[in-house]
Amino acid sequence: MGSFSIWHWMIVLVIVLLVFGRGKIPELMGDMAKGIKSFKKGMADDDADDKRTVEHRADETVSPAKEKVSKS
């Protein structure tokens, strides 16, 4: 009772094909693929931006303060 037989899956497949139609399913998969590609491209662009902002010169030093400020 807990598992589905091949006939259950065939009935579900027929119902899905009737609801969405034969041409609609490939269109949905194509839209999903375009979304995934766009997401990956955005992530790659974001990583490239992060690498540019992290670069800095390590040989720069900070000069110490010349005067001490005392509280009155």
Short mmCIF file of N, CA and C in Angstrom, two decimals, residues 17-68:
data_model
loop_
_atom_site.label_atom_id
_atom_site.label_comp_id
_atom_site.label_asym_id
_atom_site.label_seq_id
_atom_site.Cartn_x
_atom_site.Cartn_y
_atom_site.Cartn_z
N LEU A 17 0.00 14.91 -18.73
CA LEU A 17 0.00 15.25 -20.15
C LEU A 17 -1.32 15.87 -20.58
N LEU A 18 -2.43 15.42 -20.02
CA LEU A 18 -3.72 16.01 -20.35
C LEU A 18 -3.85 17.43 -19.82
N VAL A 19 -3.33 17.66 -18.62
CA VAL A 19 -3.46 18.99 -18.01
C VAL A 19 -2.54 20.00 -18.70
N PHE A 20 -1.29 19.65 -18.89
CA PHE A 20 -0.32 20.60 -19.43
C PHE A 20 -0.22 20.57 -20.95
N GLY A 21 -0.59 19.50 -21.56
CA GLY A 21 -0.44 19.39 -23.00
C GLY A 21 0.95 18.93 -23.37
N ARG A 22 1.09 18.46 -24.60
CA ARG A 22 2.36 17.89 -25.02
C ARG A 22 3.43 18.95 -25.24
N GLY A 23 3.07 20.13 -25.69
CA GLY A 23 4.05 21.17 -25.99
C GLY A 23 4.41 22.03 -24.80
N LYS A 24 3.59 22.02 -23.76
CA LYS A 24 3.81 22.91 -22.62
C LYS A 24 4.95 22.44 -21.73
N ILE A 25 5.13 21.14 -21.56
CA ILE A 25 6.15 20.61 -20.66
C ILE A 25 7.57 20.96 -21.15
N PRO A 26 7.90 20.77 -22.44
CA PRO A 26 9.24 21.19 -22.88
C PRO A 26 9.45 22.70 -22.75
N GLU A 27 8.40 23.47 -22.95
CA GLU A 27 8.51 24.93 -22.78
C GLU A 27 8.83 25.28 -21.33
N LEU A 28 8.18 24.61 -20.39
CA LEU A 28 8.45 24.84 -18.97
C LEU A 28 9.89 24.45 -18.62
N MET A 29 10.36 23.33 -19.15
CA MET A 29 11.72 22.89 -18.87
C MET A 29 12.74 23.87 -19.48
N GLY A 30 12.44 24.40 -20.66
CA GLY A 30 13.33 25.38 -21.28
C GLY A 30 13.42 26.66 -20.46
N ASP A 31 12.27 27.10 -19.94
CA ASP A 31 12.26 28.30 -19.09
C ASP A 31 13.05 28.05 -17.81
N MET A 32 12.93 26.84 -17.26
CA MET A 32 13.67 26.51 -16.04
C MET A 32 15.18 26.50 -16.32
N ALA A 33 15.57 25.95 -17.47
CA ALA A 33 16.99 25.92 -17.82
C ALA A 33 17.54 27.34 -18.01
N LYS A 34 16.76 28.22 -18.63
CA LYS A 34 17.20 29.61 -18.80
C LYS A 34 17.37 30.29 -17.45
N GLY A 35 16.47 30.00 -16.52
CA GLY A 35 16.57 30.58 -15.18
C GLY A 35 17.81 30.11 -14.45
N ILE A 36 18.12 28.83 -14.57
CA ILE A 36 19.30 28.27 -13.91
C ILE A 36 20.57 28.88 -14.51
N LYS A 37 20.62 29.00 -15.84
CA LYS A 37 21.79 29.60 -16.49
C LYS A 37 21.96 31.05 -16.05
N SER A 38 20.87 31.78 -15.97
CA SER A 38 20.93 33.18 -15.55
C SER A 38 21.42 33.29 -14.11
N PHE A 39 20.96 32.40 -13.26
CA PHE A 39 21.38 32.39 -11.86
C PHE A 39 22.88 32.11 -11.75
N LYS A 40 23.36 31.10 -12.48
CA LYS A 40 24.79 30.77 -12.44
C LYS A 40 25.64 31.91 -12.96
N LYS A 41 25.17 32.58 -14.04
CA LYS A 41 25.91 33.71 -14.58
C LYS A 41 25.97 34.85 -13.57
N GLY A 42 24.87 35.10 -12.89
CA GLY A 42 24.84 36.14 -11.87
C GLY A 42 25.78 35.83 -10.71
N MET A 43 25.82 34.57 -10.31
CA MET A 43 26.73 34.18 -9.23
C MET A 43 28.18 34.34 -9.66
N ALA A 44 28.50 33.99 -10.90
CA ALA A 44 29.87 34.12 -11.40
C ALA A 44 30.26 35.60 -11.48
N ASP A 45 29.34 36.44 -11.94
CA ASP A 45 29.61 37.88 -12.01
C ASP A 45 29.82 38.46 -10.61
N ASP A 46 29.04 38.00 -9.65
CA ASP A 46 29.16 38.48 -8.28
C ASP A 46 30.50 38.07 -7.68
N ASP A 47 30.94 36.84 -7.96
CA ASP A 47 32.25 36.39 -7.47
C ASP A 47 33.37 37.21 -8.08
N ALA A 48 33.25 37.55 -9.35
CA ALA A 48 34.28 38.36 -10.01
C ALA A 48 34.34 39.75 -9.39
N ASP A 49 33.19 40.32 -9.04
CA ASP A 49 33.17 41.63 -8.39
C ASP A 49 33.82 41.57 -7.01
N ASP A 50 33.56 40.49 -6.26
CA ASP A 50 34.15 40.33 -4.93
C ASP A 50 35.67 40.25 -5.02
N LYS A 51 36.19 39.56 -6.02
CA LYS A 51 37.64 39.42 -6.15
C LYS A 51 38.29 40.76 -6.43
N ARG A 52 37.61 41.61 -7.19
CA ARG A 52 38.17 42.93 -7.50
C ARG A 52 38.17 43.83 -6.28
N THR A 53 37.19 43.72 -5.41
CA THR A 53 37.12 44.61 -4.26
C THR A 53 38.04 44.17 -3.13
N VAL A 54 38.44 42.92 -3.09
CA VAL A 54 39.28 42.41 -2.01
C VAL A 54 40.75 42.75 -2.24
N GLU A 55 41.15 42.96 -3.48
CA GLU A 55 42.55 43.23 -3.77
C GLU A 55 43.00 44.51 -3.07
N HIS A 56 44.16 44.46 -2.44
CA HIS A 56 44.72 45.63 -1.76
C HIS A 56 46.23 45.48 -1.71
N ARG A 57 46.88 46.54 -1.37
CA ARG A 57 48.34 46.50 -1.28
C ARG A 57 48.74 46.17 0.15
N ALA A 58 49.52 45.13 0.30
CA ALA A 58 49.93 44.70 1.63
C ALA A 58 51.16 45.45 2.13
N ASP A 59 51.87 46.16 1.25
CA ASP A 59 53.09 46.83 1.68
C ASP A 59 52.82 48.21 2.28
N GLU A 60 51.61 48.66 2.26
CA GLU A 60 51.29 49.95 2.87
C GLU A 60 51.27 49.80 4.39
N THR A 61 51.86 50.75 5.09
CA THR A 61 51.86 50.72 6.55
C THR A 61 51.18 51.97 7.07
N VAL A 62 50.69 51.86 8.26
CA VAL A 62 50.01 52.98 8.90
C VAL A 62 51.01 53.64 9.83
N SER A 63 51.15 54.95 9.71
CA SER A 63 52.08 55.65 10.59
C SER A 63 51.44 55.85 11.96
N PRO A 64 52.21 55.73 13.02
CA PRO A 64 51.65 55.89 14.36
C PRO A 64 51.26 57.35 14.63
N ALA A 65 50.38 57.53 15.57
CA ALA A 65 49.93 58.88 15.92
C ALA A 65 51.08 59.65 16.55
N LYS A 66 51.18 60.92 16.24
CA LYS A 66 52.29 61.74 16.75
C LYS A 66 51.98 62.33 18.12
N GLU A 67 50.74 62.60 18.39
CA GLU A 67 50.38 63.21 19.68
C GLU A 67 49.38 62.33 20.41
N LYS A 68 49.49 62.34 21.71
CA LYS A 68 48.51 61.66 22.52
C LYS A 68 47.43 62.65 22.89
#
